[in-house]
mmCIF file of C-alpha atoms in Angstrom:
data_model
loop_
_atom_site.group_PDB
_atom_site.id
_atom_site.type_symbol
_atom_site.label_atom_id
_atom_site.label_comp_id
_atom_site.label_asym_id
_atom_site.label_seq_id
_atom_site.Cartn_x
_atom_site.Cartn_y
_atom_site.Cartn_z
ATOM 1 C CA UNK A 282 -25.090 -109.151 171.587
ATOM 2 C CA UNK A 283 -24.817 -105.375 171.351
ATOM 3 C CA UNK A 284 -23.063 -104.521 168.078
ATOM 4 C CA UNK A 285 -21.992 -101.084 166.844
ATOM 5 C CA UNK A 286 -21.712 -100.789 163.063
ATOM 6 C CA UNK A 287 -20.052 -98.107 160.962
ATOM 7 C CA UNK A 288 -18.675 -97.833 157.459
ATOM 8 C CA UNK A 289 -16.206 -95.562 155.708
ATOM 9 C CA UNK A 290 -14.351 -95.063 152.444
ATOM 10 C CA UNK A 291 -10.667 -95.361 151.631
ATOM 11 C CA UNK A 292 -9.907 -91.636 151.803
ATOM 12 C CA UNK A 293 -11.469 -91.314 155.273
ATOM 13 C CA UNK A 294 -9.918 -94.293 157.054
ATOM 14 C CA UNK A 295 -7.580 -92.200 159.189
ATOM 15 C CA UNK A 296 -10.448 -89.893 160.106
ATOM 16 C CA UNK A 297 -12.597 -92.911 160.895
ATOM 17 C CA UNK A 298 -9.967 -94.204 163.317
ATOM 18 C CA UNK A 299 -10.815 -91.274 165.610
ATOM 19 C CA UNK A 300 -14.460 -92.344 165.549
ATOM 20 C CA UNK A 301 -13.461 -95.938 166.279
ATOM 21 C CA UNK A 302 -11.359 -94.791 169.226
ATOM 22 C CA UNK A 303 -14.369 -92.962 170.670
ATOM 23 C CA UNK A 304 -16.548 -96.063 170.246
ATOM 24 C CA UNK A 305 -13.952 -98.246 171.956
ATOM 25 C CA UNK A 306 -14.031 -95.875 174.929
ATOM 26 C CA UNK A 307 -17.767 -95.923 175.559
ATOM 27 C CA UNK A 308 -18.845 -96.400 179.190
ATOM 28 C CA UNK A 309 -21.427 -98.909 177.984
ATOM 29 C CA UNK A 310 -19.211 -101.493 176.332
ATOM 30 C CA UNK A 311 -20.609 -103.127 173.179
ATOM 31 C CA UNK A 312 -19.900 -106.782 172.470
ATOM 32 C CA UNK A 313 -18.621 -105.924 169.007
ATOM 33 C CA UNK A 314 -17.633 -102.901 166.962
ATOM 34 C CA UNK A 315 -17.670 -103.669 163.247
ATOM 35 C CA UNK A 316 -16.191 -101.515 160.510
ATOM 36 C CA UNK A 317 -17.752 -102.577 157.203
ATOM 37 C CA UNK A 318 -15.542 -101.757 154.212
ATOM 38 C CA UNK A 319 -14.999 -102.948 150.646
ATOM 39 C CA UNK A 320 -12.183 -103.674 148.233
ATOM 40 C CA UNK A 321 -14.257 -102.751 145.185
ATOM 41 C CA UNK A 322 -14.774 -99.119 144.190
ATOM 42 C CA UNK A 323 -18.195 -97.449 144.329
ATOM 43 C CA UNK A 324 -19.309 -93.811 144.336
ATOM 44 C CA UNK A 325 -16.575 -91.801 146.115
ATOM 45 C CA UNK A 326 -14.879 -94.896 147.494
ATOM 46 C CA UNK A 327 -11.853 -96.140 145.555
ATOM 47 C CA UNK A 328 -11.856 -99.350 147.602
ATOM 48 C CA UNK A 329 -9.781 -100.354 150.623
ATOM 49 C CA UNK A 330 -6.900 -102.636 149.681
ATOM 50 C CA UNK A 331 -4.871 -102.100 152.851
ATOM 51 C CA UNK A 332 -5.523 -100.698 156.313
ATOM 52 C CA UNK A 333 -3.618 -97.692 157.691
ATOM 53 C CA UNK A 334 -1.544 -97.987 160.860
ATOM 54 C CA UNK A 335 -4.119 -95.924 162.763
ATOM 55 C CA UNK A 336 -6.699 -98.692 162.323
ATOM 56 C CA UNK A 337 -4.267 -101.584 162.774
ATOM 57 C CA UNK A 338 -3.165 -100.163 166.130
ATOM 58 C CA UNK A 339 -6.770 -99.977 167.305
ATOM 59 C CA UNK A 340 -7.300 -103.618 166.370
ATOM 60 C CA UNK A 341 -4.393 -104.558 168.635
ATOM 61 C CA UNK A 342 -5.838 -102.514 171.488
ATOM 62 C CA UNK A 343 -9.460 -103.676 171.189
ATOM 63 C CA UNK A 344 -10.132 -107.366 170.579
ATOM 64 C CA UNK A 345 -13.828 -106.711 169.932
ATOM 65 C CA UNK A 346 -13.096 -104.450 166.956
ATOM 66 C CA UNK A 347 -13.669 -106.298 163.687
ATOM 67 C CA UNK A 348 -13.046 -105.350 160.072
ATOM 68 C CA UNK A 349 -15.503 -106.910 157.624
ATOM 69 C CA UNK A 350 -15.138 -106.770 153.851
ATOM 70 C CA UNK A 351 -18.426 -106.769 151.934
ATOM 71 C CA UNK A 352 -19.733 -105.855 148.494
ATOM 72 C CA UNK A 353 -19.629 -102.091 148.213
ATOM 73 C CA UNK A 354 -23.137 -100.692 148.650
ATOM 74 C CA UNK A 355 -21.914 -97.305 149.815
ATOM 75 C CA UNK A 356 -23.228 -95.804 153.065
ATOM 76 C CA UNK A 357 -25.751 -98.638 153.494
ATOM 77 C CA UNK A 358 -22.905 -100.856 154.685
ATOM 78 C CA UNK A 359 -23.313 -99.283 158.110
ATOM 79 C CA UNK A 360 -26.403 -101.411 158.834
ATOM 80 C CA UNK A 361 -27.741 -103.525 155.928
ATOM 81 C CA UNK A 362 -25.063 -106.284 156.159
ATOM 82 C CA UNK A 363 -25.583 -106.465 159.930
ATOM 83 C CA UNK A 364 -29.358 -106.741 159.554
ATOM 84 C CA UNK A 365 -28.846 -109.624 157.139
ATOM 85 C CA UNK A 366 -26.234 -111.444 159.201
ATOM 86 C CA UNK A 367 -27.187 -111.195 162.851
ATOM 87 C CA UNK A 368 -30.090 -112.713 164.775
ATOM 88 C CA UNK A 369 -33.417 -111.371 165.998
ATOM 89 C CA UNK A 370 -32.000 -111.189 169.527
ATOM 90 C CA UNK A 371 -29.022 -109.009 168.660
ATOM 91 C CA UNK A 372 -29.137 -105.278 169.340
ATOM 92 C CA UNK A 373 -27.686 -103.349 166.406
ATOM 93 C CA UNK A 374 -26.425 -99.782 166.510
ATOM 94 C CA UNK A 375 -25.343 -97.762 163.518
ATOM 95 C CA UNK A 376 -23.314 -94.561 163.625
ATOM 96 C CA UNK A 377 -21.387 -92.253 161.288
ATOM 97 C CA UNK A 378 -17.664 -92.242 160.572
ATOM 98 C CA UNK A 379 -17.027 -88.525 161.090
ATOM 99 C CA UNK A 380 -18.186 -88.077 164.676
ATOM 100 C CA UNK A 381 -16.398 -88.309 168.010
ATOM 101 C CA UNK A 382 -18.885 -89.962 170.358
ATOM 102 C CA UNK A 383 -18.397 -88.982 173.994
ATOM 103 C CA UNK A 384 -18.242 -91.873 176.513
ATOM 104 C CA UNK A 385 -21.887 -91.510 177.600
ATOM 105 C CA UNK A 386 -23.385 -91.566 174.085
ATOM 106 C CA UNK A 387 -24.169 -95.284 173.936
ATOM 107 C CA UNK A 388 -25.159 -95.294 177.604
ATOM 108 C CA UNK A 389 -27.914 -92.742 176.938
ATOM 109 C CA UNK A 390 -29.207 -94.603 173.885
ATOM 110 C CA UNK A 391 -29.257 -97.961 175.668
ATOM 111 C CA UNK A 392 -30.982 -96.593 178.773
ATOM 112 C CA UNK A 393 -33.794 -95.349 176.553
ATOM 113 C CA UNK A 394 -33.867 -98.558 174.495
ATOM 114 C CA UNK A 395 -34.200 -100.629 177.681
ATOM 115 C CA UNK A 396 -36.761 -98.215 179.120
ATOM 116 C CA UNK A 397 -39.124 -99.160 176.289
ATOM 117 C CA UNK A 398 -38.144 -102.846 176.517
ATOM 118 C CA UNK A 399 -36.621 -102.815 173.030
ATOM 119 C CA UNK A 400 -40.032 -102.348 171.449
ATOM 120 C CA UNK A 401 -38.918 -99.371 169.368
ATOM 121 C CA UNK A 402 -35.744 -98.234 167.633
ATOM 122 C CA UNK A 403 -34.084 -95.357 169.477
ATOM 123 C CA UNK A 404 -32.323 -92.441 167.768
ATOM 124 C CA UNK A 405 -30.949 -89.192 169.121
ATOM 125 C CA UNK A 406 -31.170 -86.939 166.081
ATOM 126 C CA UNK A 407 -34.510 -87.065 164.307
ATOM 127 C CA UNK A 408 -36.252 -84.634 161.990
ATOM 128 C CA UNK A 409 -40.015 -84.323 161.720
ATOM 129 C CA UNK A 410 -41.533 -84.159 158.247
ATOM 130 C CA UNK A 411 -44.211 -81.493 158.410
ATOM 131 C CA UNK A 412 -46.618 -79.661 156.137
ATOM 132 C CA UNK A 413 -47.266 -76.019 155.378
ATOM 133 C CA UNK A 414 -50.460 -73.993 155.619
ATOM 134 C CA UNK A 415 -51.616 -75.340 152.246
ATOM 135 C CA UNK A 416 -51.189 -78.980 153.275
ATOM 136 C CA UNK A 417 -48.076 -79.562 151.150
ATOM 137 C CA UNK A 418 -44.972 -81.217 152.590
ATOM 138 C CA UNK A 419 -42.305 -78.621 153.259
ATOM 139 C CA UNK A 420 -38.750 -78.873 151.953
ATOM 140 C CA UNK A 421 -36.124 -80.800 153.927
ATOM 141 C CA UNK A 422 -34.415 -77.707 155.333
ATOM 142 C CA UNK A 423 -37.737 -76.829 156.999
ATOM 143 C CA UNK A 424 -37.984 -80.149 158.844
ATOM 144 C CA UNK A 425 -37.262 -79.349 162.517
ATOM 145 C CA UNK A 426 -35.190 -81.500 164.843
ATOM 146 C CA UNK A 427 -37.269 -83.148 167.557
ATOM 147 C CA UNK A 428 -35.912 -81.863 170.861
ATOM 148 C CA UNK A 429 -37.852 -83.906 173.415
ATOM 149 C CA UNK A 430 -38.107 -87.595 174.255
ATOM 150 C CA UNK A 431 -41.159 -88.965 172.504
ATOM 151 C CA UNK A 432 -42.574 -91.860 170.526
ATOM 152 C CA UNK A 433 -42.953 -90.891 166.867
ATOM 153 C CA UNK A 434 -45.344 -92.906 164.706
ATOM 154 C CA UNK A 435 -44.483 -91.640 161.235
ATOM 155 C CA UNK A 436 -43.180 -88.738 159.156
ATOM 156 C CA UNK A 437 -39.707 -88.884 160.668
ATOM 157 C CA UNK A 438 -36.153 -88.915 159.341
ATOM 158 C CA UNK A 439 -33.419 -90.442 161.480
ATOM 159 C CA UNK A 440 -30.075 -88.811 160.782
ATOM 160 C CA UNK A 441 -27.244 -91.289 161.207
ATOM 161 C CA UNK A 442 -24.873 -88.832 162.846
ATOM 162 C CA UNK A 443 -26.737 -89.260 166.133
ATOM 163 C CA UNK A 444 -26.766 -93.033 166.010
ATOM 164 C CA UNK A 445 -29.682 -95.441 166.063
ATOM 165 C CA UNK A 446 -30.373 -98.583 168.101
ATOM 166 C CA UNK A 447 -32.640 -101.200 166.564
ATOM 167 C CA UNK A 448 -33.298 -104.893 166.090
ATOM 168 C CA UNK A 449 -33.994 -107.007 163.051
ATOM 169 C CA UNK A 450 -37.687 -107.276 163.997
ATOM 170 C CA UNK A 451 -38.171 -103.558 163.427
ATOM 171 C CA UNK A 452 -37.868 -103.854 159.635
ATOM 172 C CA UNK A 453 -39.871 -106.177 157.418
ATOM 173 C CA UNK A 454 -37.843 -109.093 156.088
ATOM 174 C CA UNK A 455 -38.406 -108.270 152.421
ATOM 175 C CA UNK A 456 -37.252 -104.682 152.945
ATOM 176 C CA UNK A 457 -34.002 -105.786 154.559
ATOM 177 C CA UNK A 458 -33.230 -107.694 151.358
ATOM 178 C CA UNK A 459 -34.436 -105.071 148.879
ATOM 179 C CA UNK A 460 -31.336 -103.705 147.120
ATOM 180 C CA UNK A 461 -33.264 -101.138 145.084
ATOM 181 C CA UNK A 462 -31.656 -98.343 147.096
ATOM 182 C CA UNK A 463 -28.617 -98.789 144.840
ATOM 183 C CA UNK A 464 -30.620 -97.322 141.949
ATOM 184 C CA UNK A 465 -33.206 -95.212 143.788
ATOM 185 C CA UNK A 466 -31.159 -93.512 146.522
ATOM 186 C CA UNK A 467 -27.506 -94.630 146.453
ATOM 187 C CA UNK A 468 -26.210 -91.840 148.698
ATOM 188 C CA UNK A 469 -29.152 -90.986 150.962
ATOM 189 C CA UNK A 470 -29.186 -93.953 153.318
ATOM 190 C CA UNK A 471 -30.825 -92.047 156.181
ATOM 191 C CA UNK A 472 -33.856 -91.302 154.022
ATOM 192 C CA UNK A 473 -34.213 -94.883 152.779
ATOM 193 C CA UNK A 474 -33.764 -96.454 156.212
ATOM 194 C CA UNK A 475 -36.300 -94.084 157.757
ATOM 195 C CA UNK A 476 -38.776 -94.930 155.011
ATOM 196 C CA UNK A 477 -38.514 -98.709 155.403
ATOM 197 C CA UNK A 478 -38.952 -98.384 159.166
ATOM 198 C CA UNK A 479 -42.191 -96.484 158.595
ATOM 199 C CA UNK A 480 -43.381 -98.950 155.956
ATOM 200 C CA UNK A 481 -42.717 -101.693 158.515
ATOM 201 C CA UNK A 482 -45.202 -99.900 160.822
ATOM 202 C CA UNK A 483 -42.417 -99.270 163.303
ATOM 203 C CA UNK A 484 -42.599 -96.346 165.692
ATOM 204 C CA UNK A 485 -39.363 -94.844 166.981
ATOM 205 C CA UNK A 486 -38.262 -93.160 170.193
ATOM 206 C CA UNK A 487 -36.312 -89.917 170.096
ATOM 207 C CA UNK A 488 -33.509 -89.721 172.673
ATOM 208 C CA UNK A 489 -32.250 -86.115 172.771
ATOM 209 C CA UNK A 490 -30.278 -86.931 175.945
ATOM 210 C CA UNK A 491 -27.601 -88.443 173.683
ATOM 211 C CA UNK A 492 -27.234 -85.306 171.532
ATOM 212 C CA UNK A 493 -24.741 -83.489 173.799
ATOM 213 C CA UNK A 494 -22.410 -86.458 173.367
ATOM 214 C CA UNK A 495 -21.886 -85.885 169.626
ATOM 215 C CA UNK A 496 -18.857 -84.016 168.360
ATOM 216 C CA UNK A 497 -18.882 -83.791 164.584
ATOM 217 C CA UNK A 498 -15.548 -83.624 162.806
ATOM 218 C CA UNK A 499 -15.773 -80.705 160.398
ATOM 219 C CA UNK A 500 -14.711 -81.045 156.774
ATOM 220 C CA UNK A 501 -13.398 -77.838 155.262
ATOM 221 C CA UNK A 502 -13.977 -79.005 151.708
ATOM 222 C CA UNK A 503 -13.677 -75.529 150.366
ATOM 223 C CA UNK A 504 -10.476 -74.503 152.155
ATOM 224 C CA UNK A 505 -8.590 -73.981 148.886
ATOM 225 C CA UNK A 506 -11.404 -71.824 147.592
ATOM 226 C CA UNK A 507 -11.603 -69.526 150.605
ATOM 227 C CA UNK A 508 -11.814 -65.914 149.492
ATOM 228 C CA UNK A 509 -9.300 -63.746 151.321
ATOM 229 C CA UNK A 510 -10.196 -60.567 149.497
ATOM 230 C CA UNK A 511 -11.780 -58.344 152.167
ATOM 231 C CA UNK A 512 -13.180 -56.129 149.444
ATOM 232 C CA UNK A 513 -15.696 -58.828 148.508
ATOM 233 C CA UNK A 514 -16.354 -60.259 151.980
ATOM 234 C CA UNK A 515 -19.396 -58.140 152.813
ATOM 235 C CA UNK A 516 -21.028 -58.691 149.438
ATOM 236 C CA UNK A 517 -20.513 -62.453 149.816
ATOM 237 C CA UNK A 518 -22.209 -62.392 153.218
ATOM 238 C CA UNK A 519 -25.141 -60.456 151.803
ATOM 239 C CA UNK A 520 -25.516 -62.835 148.865
ATOM 240 C CA UNK A 521 -25.388 -65.853 151.168
ATOM 241 C CA UNK A 522 -28.092 -64.278 153.309
ATOM 242 C CA UNK A 523 -30.287 -63.671 150.275
ATOM 243 C CA UNK A 524 -29.797 -67.230 149.006
ATOM 244 C CA UNK A 525 -30.581 -68.668 152.435
ATOM 245 C CA UNK A 526 -33.770 -66.619 152.752
ATOM 246 C CA UNK A 527 -34.832 -67.674 149.256
ATOM 247 C CA UNK A 528 -34.200 -71.357 150.025
ATOM 248 C CA UNK A 529 -36.141 -71.184 153.296
ATOM 249 C CA UNK A 530 -39.041 -69.433 151.576
ATOM 250 C CA UNK A 531 -39.192 -71.979 148.745
ATOM 251 C CA UNK A 532 -38.868 -74.873 151.201
ATOM 252 C CA UNK A 533 -41.772 -73.483 153.207
ATOM 253 C CA UNK A 534 -43.871 -73.659 150.046
ATOM 254 C CA UNK A 535 -42.787 -77.245 149.403
ATOM 255 C CA UNK A 536 -40.305 -76.713 146.580
ATOM 256 C CA UNK A 537 -37.164 -78.841 146.351
ATOM 257 C CA UNK A 538 -34.174 -76.823 147.524
ATOM 258 C CA UNK A 539 -31.643 -79.613 148.131
ATOM 259 C CA UNK A 540 -30.810 -83.125 147.000
ATOM 260 C CA UNK A 541 -32.632 -84.648 149.979
ATOM 261 C CA UNK A 542 -35.913 -83.230 148.657
ATOM 262 C CA UNK A 543 -35.350 -84.887 145.294
ATOM 263 C CA UNK A 544 -34.378 -88.199 146.889
ATOM 264 C CA UNK A 545 -37.363 -88.189 149.250
ATOM 265 C CA UNK A 546 -39.663 -87.943 146.247
ATOM 266 C CA UNK A 547 -37.772 -90.667 144.391
ATOM 267 C CA UNK A 548 -38.060 -92.989 147.385
ATOM 268 C CA UNK A 549 -41.767 -92.234 147.782
ATOM 269 C CA UNK A 550 -42.342 -92.866 144.076
ATOM 270 C CA UNK A 551 -40.490 -96.177 144.252
ATOM 271 C CA UNK A 552 -42.465 -97.568 147.162
ATOM 272 C CA UNK A 553 -45.744 -96.223 145.804
ATOM 273 C CA UNK A 554 -45.028 -98.069 142.578
ATOM 274 C CA UNK A 555 -44.543 -101.465 144.243
ATOM 275 C CA UNK A 556 -47.640 -101.365 146.439
#
């Protein structure tokens, strides 16, 4: 079976229904679309006790759309429960809940997956971990997106927004059942999943052909804090420019400039400690 998996939190269920609608309308029809949610609260999720009409209507329209309740492990619900439940033969896809996927998105991913006979996971949006002139790993914001189809052996980060196709065989059994991410990296699922793929000696294929089929839904989290005072607008722009330049410079030298840098080091430390 071909199974698309996503997860969301209570406050984003209506938003997620737009993503579900786009997945239902893929040209390449999956056998199942599963929304993994939880009744218990965790992190930003207050728990889903009832489904909104937007989701219930979709369930009436699409018989292959399933809602599964699982223990709340945050963003990892988008793939970990599926890896544990389904068989070696099943093709699993994970995606994000705040993207409208154009009808050809899954088609492009599956063409590439089949092209390589399912030997490698396929992802459309992948960053390359690289080093600076001194041999130190740069900061996350200096990791470039890979823009060409290629097989990548290591030092990659799959970003879930672009989707990823994989099978159970691509990740070592013990890593599928390692719940340490709850303590080590509870929010940074993309970093953890990329790490366990690499530790499983799994190469991946980058499929940039699917990138044009992503339409991210923007979140204006700071709408209430928008400054309308034109007197300060120019100074704000200048300060933002200075901060951005400073962050890029520090990242080039290998300093942590965002939470992903901190989490990457925590994940590396964890796996180094259990070797």
